[in-house]
PDB file of C-alpha atoms in Angstrom:
ATOM      1  CA  MET A 160      80.622  98.510  94.480  1.00  0.00           C
ATOM      2  CA  TRP A 161      82.068 101.990  93.932  1.00  0.00           C
ATOM      3  CA  PRO A 162      81.689 103.545  90.475  1.00  0.00           C
ATOM      4  CA  TYR A 163      84.715 104.387  88.347  1.00  0.00           C
ATOM      5  CA  GLY A 164      86.460 107.547  89.519  1.00  0.00           C
ATOM      6  CA  THR A 165      84.956 107.584  93.026  1.00  0.00           C
ATOM      7  CA  GLN A 166      87.277 109.009  95.666  1.00  0.00           C
ATOM      8  CA  ILE A 167      87.704 106.655  98.647  1.00  0.00           C
ATOM      9  CA  LEU A 168      90.076 106.057 101.557  1.00  0.00           C
ATOM     10  CA  TYR A 169      92.292 103.022 102.144  1.00  0.00           C
ATOM     11  CA  ARG A 170      93.132 102.987 105.837  1.00  0.00           C
ATOM     12  CA  TYR A 171      95.562 100.882 107.856  1.00  0.00           C
ATOM     13  CA  GLY A 172      95.237 100.820 111.627  1.00  0.00           C
ATOM     14  CA  ARG A 173      94.473  98.757 114.698  1.00  0.00           C
ATOM     15  CA  ASP A 174      92.635  98.926 117.995  1.00  0.00           C
ATOM     16  CA  GLY A 175      89.953 101.115 116.444  1.00  0.00           C
ATOM     17  CA  ARG A 176      92.347 103.856 115.285  1.00  0.00           C
ATOM     18  CA  ALA A 177      93.586 104.619 111.778  1.00  0.00           C
ATOM     19  CA  GLY A 178      97.346 105.112 111.595  1.00  0.00           C
ATOM     20  CA  PHE A 179      98.004 105.380 107.849  1.00  0.00           C
ATOM     21  CA  VAL A 180      95.394 106.720 105.444  1.00  0.00           C
ATOM     22  CA  ARG A 181      95.584 106.934 101.645  1.00  0.00           C
ATOM     23  CA  THR A 182      93.246 108.818  99.350  1.00  0.00           C
ATOM     24  CA  GLY A 183      92.661 107.343  95.892  1.00  0.00           C
ATOM     25  CA  ARG A 184      90.293 107.061  92.954  1.00  0.00           C
ATOM     26  CA  VAL A 185      88.570 103.856  91.907  1.00  0.00           C
ATOM     27  CA  ILE A 186      89.862 102.318  88.673  1.00  0.00           C
ATOM     28  CA  ALA A 187      87.688  99.218  89.001  1.00  0.00           C
ATOM     29  CA  ASP A 188      85.557  97.588  91.677  1.00  0.00           C
ATOM     30  CA  ASP A 189      83.995  94.253  90.780  1.00  0.00           C
ATOM     31  CA  GLY A 190      83.978  90.558  91.605  1.00  0.00           C
ATOM     32  CA  ASP A 191      87.707  90.377  90.953  1.00  0.00           C
ATOM     33  CA  GLY A 192      88.632  93.074  93.427  1.00  0.00           C
ATOM     34  CA  LEU A 193      89.184  96.773  94.011  1.00  0.00           C
ATOM     35  CA  ALA A 194      91.802  98.764  92.071  1.00  0.00           C
ATOM     36  CA  LEU A 195      92.760 102.309  93.050  1.00  0.00           C
ATOM     37  CA  TRP A 196      94.969 105.022  91.637  1.00  0.00           C
ATOM     38  CA  ILE A 197      97.008 106.819  94.311  1.00  0.00           C
ATOM     39  CA  GLY A 198      98.284 109.867  92.496  1.00  0.00           C
ATOM     40  CA  PRO A 199     101.474 111.816  93.233  1.00  0.00           C
ATOM     41  CA  GLY A 200     100.850 114.451  95.873  1.00  0.00           C
ATOM     42  CA  SER A 201      97.646 112.831  97.106  1.00  0.00           C
ATOM     43  CA  PRO A 202      96.869 113.835 100.711  1.00  0.00           C
ATOM     44  CA  GLN A 203      97.424 111.162 103.340  1.00  0.00           C
ATOM     45  CA  ILE A 204      97.862 110.580 107.058  1.00  0.00           C
ATOM     46  CA  GLU A 205     101.063 109.047 108.444  1.00  0.00           C
ATOM     47  CA  SER A 206     102.097 108.012 111.951  1.00  0.00           C
ATOM     48  CA  VAL A 207     105.599 109.340 112.543  1.00  0.00           C
ATOM     49  CA  PRO A 208     107.928 109.425 115.586  1.00  0.00           C
ATOM     50  CA  VAL A 209     107.411 112.441 117.804  1.00  0.00           C
ATOM     51  CA  ASP A 210     111.158 113.064 117.969  1.00  0.00           C
ATOM     52  CA  GLY A 211     111.466 113.235 114.174  1.00  0.00           C
ATOM     53  CA  ARG A 212     114.078 110.472 113.915  1.00  0.00           C
ATOM     54  CA  PRO A 213     113.203 108.086 111.031  1.00  0.00           C
ATOM     55  CA  LEU A 214     111.983 104.643 112.057  1.00  0.00           C
ATOM     56  CA  ARG A 215     114.488 102.876 109.801  1.00  0.00           C
ATOM     57  CA  ASP A 216     117.344 104.496 111.711  1.00  0.00           C
ATOM     58  CA  ARG A 217     116.333 102.616 114.885  1.00  0.00           C
ATOM     59  CA  PRO A 218     116.824  99.017 116.031  1.00  0.00           C
ATOM     60  CA  VAL A 219     113.831  96.911 115.008  1.00  0.00           C
ATOM     61  CA  ARG A 220     112.438  96.507 118.544  1.00  0.00           C
ATOM     62  CA  GLU A 221     112.614 100.243 119.165  1.00  0.00           C
ATOM     63  CA  ARG A 222     110.568 101.058 116.043  1.00  0.00           C
ATOM     64  CA  PHE A 223     107.366  99.831 117.637  1.00  0.00           C
ATOM     65  CA  GLU A 224     107.848 101.299 121.084  1.00  0.00           C
ATOM     66  CA  VAL A 225     108.613 104.884 120.119  1.00  0.00           C
ATOM     67  CA  GLU A 226     105.903 107.494 120.691  1.00  0.00           C
ATOM     68  CA  ARG A 227     104.215 108.553 117.458  1.00  0.00           C
ATOM     69  CA  VAL A 228     101.976 111.315 116.238  1.00  0.00           C
ATOM     70  CA  ARG A 229      99.704 111.361 113.198  1.00  0.00           C
ATOM     71  CA  GLU A 230     100.311 114.106 110.672  1.00  0.00           C
ATOM     72  CA  ARG A 231      98.981 115.149 107.290  1.00  0.00           C
ATOM     73  CA  THR A 232     101.438 114.531 104.481  1.00  0.00           C
ATOM     74  CA  THR A 233     101.234 113.722 100.770  1.00  0.00           C
ATOM     75  CA  TRP A 234     102.075 110.652  98.699  1.00  0.00           C
ATOM     76  CA  ARG A 235     105.698 111.120  97.681  1.00  0.00           C
ATOM     77  CA  GLY A 236     107.014 110.024  94.324  1.00  0.00           C
ATOM     78  CA  PRO A 237     105.148 108.801  91.235  1.00  0.00           C
ATOM     79  CA  GLY A 238     101.612 107.465  91.587  1.00  0.00           C
ATOM     80  CA  ILE A 239     100.811 103.799  92.160  1.00  0.00           C
ATOM     81  CA  VAL A 240      98.006 101.354  91.423  1.00  0.00           C
ATOM     82  CA  GLN A 241      96.794  99.468  94.486  1.00  0.00           C
ATOM     83  CA  PHE A 242      94.748  96.287  94.005  1.00  0.00           C
ATOM     84  CA  ALA A 243      92.926  94.423  96.778  1.00  0.00           C
ATOM     85  CA  PRO A 244      91.246  91.138  95.821  1.00  0.00           C
ATOM     86  CA  ALA A 245      87.581  90.546  96.563  1.00  0.00           C
ATOM     87  CA  ARG A 246      88.741  87.871  99.023  1.00  0.00           C
ATOM     88  CA  GLY A 247      92.175  87.529 100.541  1.00  0.00           C
ATOM     89  CA  ASP A 248      94.491  88.989 103.158  1.00  0.00           C
ATOM     90  CA  TRP A 249      96.850  90.905 100.875  1.00  0.00           C
ATOM     91  CA  SER A 250      97.075  93.749  98.391  1.00  0.00           C
ATOM     92  CA  VAL A 251      99.421  94.363  95.458  1.00  0.00           C
ATOM     93  CA  TRP A 252     100.842  97.741  94.462  1.00  0.00           C
ATOM     94  CA  TRP A 253     102.204  98.640  91.003  1.00  0.00           C
ATOM     95  CA  PHE A 254     105.115 101.103  91.138  1.00  0.00           C
ATOM     96  CA  PHE A 255     106.196 103.318  88.239  1.00  0.00           C
ATOM     97  CA  THR A 256     109.081 105.603  87.379  1.00  0.00           C
ATOM     98  CA  GLY A 257     108.579 109.328  86.994  1.00  0.00           C
ATOM     99  CA  GLU A 258     108.255 108.727  83.249  1.00  0.00           C
ATOM    100  CA  GLY A 259     105.456 106.197  83.810  1.00  0.00           C
ATOM    101  CA  ASP A 260     107.440 103.007  83.128  1.00  0.00           C
ATOM    102  CA  PHE A 261     106.471  99.990  85.216  1.00  0.00           C
ATOM    103  CA  GLU A 262     109.006  99.453  88.013  1.00  0.00           C
ATOM    104  CA  GLY A 263     107.677  96.362  89.808  1.00  0.00           C
ATOM    105  CA  TRP A 264     105.112  94.932  92.201  1.00  0.00           C
ATOM    106  CA  TYR A 265     104.921  95.282  95.968  1.00  0.00           C
ATOM    107  CA  VAL A 266     102.947  92.623  97.830  1.00  0.00           C
ATOM    108  CA  ASN A 267     101.559  93.882 101.133  1.00  0.00           C
ATOM    109  CA  LEU A 268     100.398  91.175 103.534  1.00  0.00           C
ATOM    110  CA  GLU A 269      97.515  92.549 105.582  1.00  0.00           C
ATOM    111  CA  SER A 270      94.374  91.550 107.442  1.00  0.00           C
ATOM    112  CA  PRO A 271      91.068  90.845 105.660  1.00  0.00           C
ATOM    113  CA  ARG A 272      89.464  94.130 104.704  1.00  0.00           C
ATOM    114  CA  VAL A 273      86.329  95.768 106.051  1.00  0.00           C
ATOM    115  CA  ARG A 274      84.376  98.090 103.762  1.00  0.00           C
ATOM    116  CA  TRP A 275      82.436 101.121 104.886  1.00  0.00           C
ATOM    117  CA  ALA A 276      80.690 103.900 102.946  1.00  0.00           C
ATOM    118  CA  GLY A 277      83.826 105.951 102.319  1.00  0.00           C
ATOM    119  CA  GLY A 278      86.534 103.356 101.973  1.00  0.00           C
ATOM    120  CA  VAL A 279      88.333 100.234 103.133  1.00  0.00           C
ATOM    121  CA  ASP A 280      89.998  99.342 106.438  1.00  0.00           C
ATOM    122  CA  SER A 281      92.794  96.811 106.921  1.00  0.00           C
ATOM    123  CA  SER A 282      95.706  96.175 109.288  1.00  0.00           C
ATOM    124  CA  ASP A 283      99.262  95.832 108.038  1.00  0.00           C
ATOM    125  CA  ARG A 284     101.078  92.621 108.952  1.00  0.00           C
ATOM    126  CA  ALA A 285     104.626  93.948 108.394  1.00  0.00           C
ATOM    127  CA  LEU A 286     105.802  91.160 106.073  1.00  0.00           C
ATOM    128  CA  ASP A 287     106.057  92.175 102.399  1.00  0.00           C
ATOM    129  CA  VAL A 288     107.383  90.889  99.075  1.00  0.00           C
ATOM    130  CA  VAL A 289     109.078  92.991  96.375  1.00  0.00           C
ATOM    131  CA  ILE A 290     108.854  91.587  92.826  1.00  0.00           C
ATOM    132  CA  THR A 291     110.773  92.993  89.851  1.00  0.00           C
ATOM    133  CA  PRO A 292     109.241  93.318  86.361  1.00  0.00           C
ATOM    134  CA  ASP A 293     111.113  90.148  85.350  1.00  0.00           C
ATOM    135  CA  ARG A 294     109.433  88.349  88.284  1.00  0.00           C
ATOM    136  CA  VAL A 295     112.353  88.014  90.691  1.00  0.00           C
ATOM    137  CA  ALA A 296     110.995  88.126  94.252  1.00  0.00           C
ATOM    138  CA  ARG A 297     112.559  88.967  97.595  1.00  0.00           C
ATOM    139  CA  TRP A 298     111.083  89.119 101.074  1.00  0.00           C
ATOM    140  CA  LYS A 299     111.012  92.438 102.919  1.00  0.00           C
ATOM    141  CA  ASP A 300     110.756  93.278 106.633  1.00  0.00           C
ATOM    142  CA  GLU A 301     111.065  89.724 107.914  1.00  0.00           C
ATOM    143  CA  ASP A 302     112.711  91.106 111.054  1.00  0.00           C
ATOM    144  CA  GLU A 303     109.731  93.365 111.790  1.00  0.00           C
ATOM    145  CA  PHE A 304     107.318  90.497 111.185  1.00  0.00           C
ATOM    146  CA  ALA A 305     109.186  88.300 113.673  1.00  0.00           C
ATOM    147  CA  GLU A 306     109.316  91.113 116.219  1.00  0.00           C
ATOM    148  CA  LEU A 307     105.591  91.898 116.019  1.00  0.00           C
ATOM    149  CA  THR A 308     104.188  88.365 115.882  1.00  0.00           C
ATOM    150  CA  GLY A 309     102.338  87.609 119.101  1.00  0.00           C
ATOM    151  CA  ARG A 310     102.428  91.156 120.438  1.00  0.00           C
ATOM    152  CA  PRO A 311      99.179  92.518 121.923  1.00  0.00           C
ATOM    153  CA  GLY A 312      96.950  93.882 119.179  1.00  0.00           C
ATOM    154  CA  ARG A 313      98.888  92.066 116.440  1.00  0.00           C
ATOM    155  CA  TRP A 314      98.403  88.685 114.779  1.00  0.00           C
ATOM    156  CA  PRO A 315      98.930  85.677 117.092  1.00  0.00           C
ATOM    157  CA  ALA A 316     101.872  83.335 116.635  1.00  0.00           C
ATOM    158  CA  SER A 317      99.440  80.662 115.428  1.00  0.00           C
ATOM    159  CA  GLN A 318      98.766  82.757 112.289  1.00  0.00           C
ATOM    160  CA  ALA A 319     102.405  83.462 111.390  1.00  0.00           C
ATOM    161  CA  ALA A 320     102.910  80.389 109.208  1.00  0.00           C
ATOM    162  CA  GLY A 321      99.705  81.101 107.287  1.00  0.00           C
ATOM    163  CA  ILE A 322     100.701  84.718 106.657  1.00  0.00           C
ATOM    164  CA  HIS A 323     104.082  83.582 105.348  1.00  0.00           C
ATOM    165  CA  ARG A 324     102.393  80.940 103.199  1.00  0.00           C
ATOM    166  CA  THR A 325     100.202  83.614 101.591  1.00  0.00           C
ATOM    167  CA  GLY A 326     103.364  85.428 100.535  1.00  0.00           C
ATOM    168  CA  GLU A 327     104.805  82.214  99.096  1.00  0.00           C
ATOM    169  CA  GLU A 328     101.609  81.622  97.101  1.00  0.00           C
ATOM    170  CA  LEU A 329     101.782  85.122  95.635  1.00  0.00           C
ATOM    171  CA  ILE A 330     105.455  84.676  94.725  1.00  0.00           C
ATOM    172  CA  ALA A 331     104.463  81.505  92.839  1.00  0.00           C
ATOM    173  CA  ARG A 332     101.637  83.335  91.072  1.00  0.00           C
ATOM    174  CA  ALA A 333     103.989  86.067  89.976  1.00  0.00           C
ATOM    175  CA  ALA A 334     106.544  83.580  88.648  1.00  0.00           C
ATOM    176  CA  ALA A 335     103.809  81.894  86.602  1.00  0.00           C
ATOM    177  CA  GLY A 336     102.324  85.177  85.323  1.00  0.00           C
ATOM    178  CA  GLU A 337      99.006  84.433  87.000  1.00  0.00           C
ATOM    179  CA  PRO A 338      96.547  87.132  88.164  1.00  0.00           C
ATOM    180  CA  PRO A 339      97.108  89.748  89.328  1.00  0.00           C
ATOM    181  CA  PHE A 340     100.631  89.474  87.866  1.00  0.00           C
ATOM    182  CA  ASP A 341      99.304  88.900  84.350  1.00  0.00           C
ATOM    183  CA  GLY A 342     100.268  92.227  82.806  1.00  0.00           C
ATOM    184  CA  ARG A 343      97.291  94.224  84.010  1.00  0.00           C
ATOM    185  CA  PHE A 344      98.006  97.830  84.973  1.00  0.00           C
ATOM    186  CA  THR A 345     101.679  97.681  83.924  1.00  0.00           C
ATOM    187  CA  SER A 346     100.999 100.390  81.332  1.00  0.00           C
ATOM    188  CA  TYR A 347      98.369 102.206  83.375  1.00  0.00           C
ATOM    189  CA  ARG A 348      97.829 105.942  83.001  1.00  0.00           C
ATOM    190  CA  PRO A 349      95.297 107.794  85.173  1.00  0.00           C
ATOM    191  CA  ASP A 350      92.259 109.444  83.631  1.00  0.00           C
ATOM    192  CA  PRO A 351      93.328 112.971  82.585  1.00  0.00           C
ATOM    193  CA  ALA A 352      89.848 114.219  83.498  1.00  0.00           C
ATOM    194  CA  TRP A 353      90.318 113.355  87.179  1.00  0.00           C
ATOM    195  CA  GLN A 354      90.690 116.287  89.525  1.00  0.00           C
ATOM    196  CA  PRO A 355      93.032 116.180  92.554  1.00  0.00           C
ATOM    197  CA  VAL A 356      91.634 114.269  95.520  1.00  0.00           C
ATOM    198  CA  SER A 357      91.127 115.725  98.994  1.00  0.00           C
ATOM    199  CA  LEU A 358      91.184 114.244 102.474  1.00  0.00           C
ATOM    200  CA  PRO A 359      87.574 114.010 103.721  1.00  0.00           C
ATOM    201  CA  GLY A 360      86.588 115.055 107.212  1.00  0.00           C
ATOM    202  CA  ASP A 361      85.707 111.528 108.326  1.00  0.00           C
ATOM    203  CA  TRP A 362      89.193 110.092 107.745  1.00  0.00           C
ATOM    204  CA  ASP A 363      89.530 109.578 111.515  1.00  0.00           C
ATOM    205  CA  ARG A 364      86.306 107.655 112.114  1.00  0.00           C
ATOM    206  CA  PRO A 365      86.779 104.424 114.164  1.00  0.00           C
ATOM    207  CA  HIS A 366      88.912 101.889 112.339  1.00  0.00           C
ATOM    208  CA  LEU A 367      87.093  98.606 111.736  1.00  0.00           C
ATOM    209  CA  ALA A 368      89.588  95.911 110.760  1.00  0.00           C
ATOM    210  CA  GLY A 369      91.133  93.396 113.131  1.00  0.00           C
ATOM    211  CA  PRO A 370      94.756  92.316 113.328  1.00  0.00           C
TER     212      PRO A 370
END
């Protein structure tokens, strides 16, 4: 377990290569799960199209065939809390306004995580759920999930129903106010003693998680 305030990486990738890397500080790490603060302006790595045209401006099939390059950027907008359960193929993110008011949850469906000395590795599974503070849920990126299912290096078609079912279970938890949608972190403020984080030199070590 990482002590409170430890700086670690949360990396998404596949085929042994990290494609999106966040830098955060540990809020809690225990039998319940790992909670991180990703502060505004935190350094990160993103995979972006070489031609500079935003992915969302392209047809869905084209988004995953375009040539990309990794570049150093920063977390844009207010900070978030990211929670990954001790067991489970998902994480939940708490979003806030610039004034610090809770804005809602974002459920990210992802592969089971692999820990290493400096952080956590997972692989994104495209399908997400957005949940408002009053617990109204909507699916996000269903078209991308359908497009990627069964592709080489992604989750097989035999897992698609289970991934979708995980999202349904989390929607039900949120509606019932069950953990982690039980009010935790909705008023979170980062420790004022924390210094800005930095991107460590080993951010590009081989990525460990499967699809």
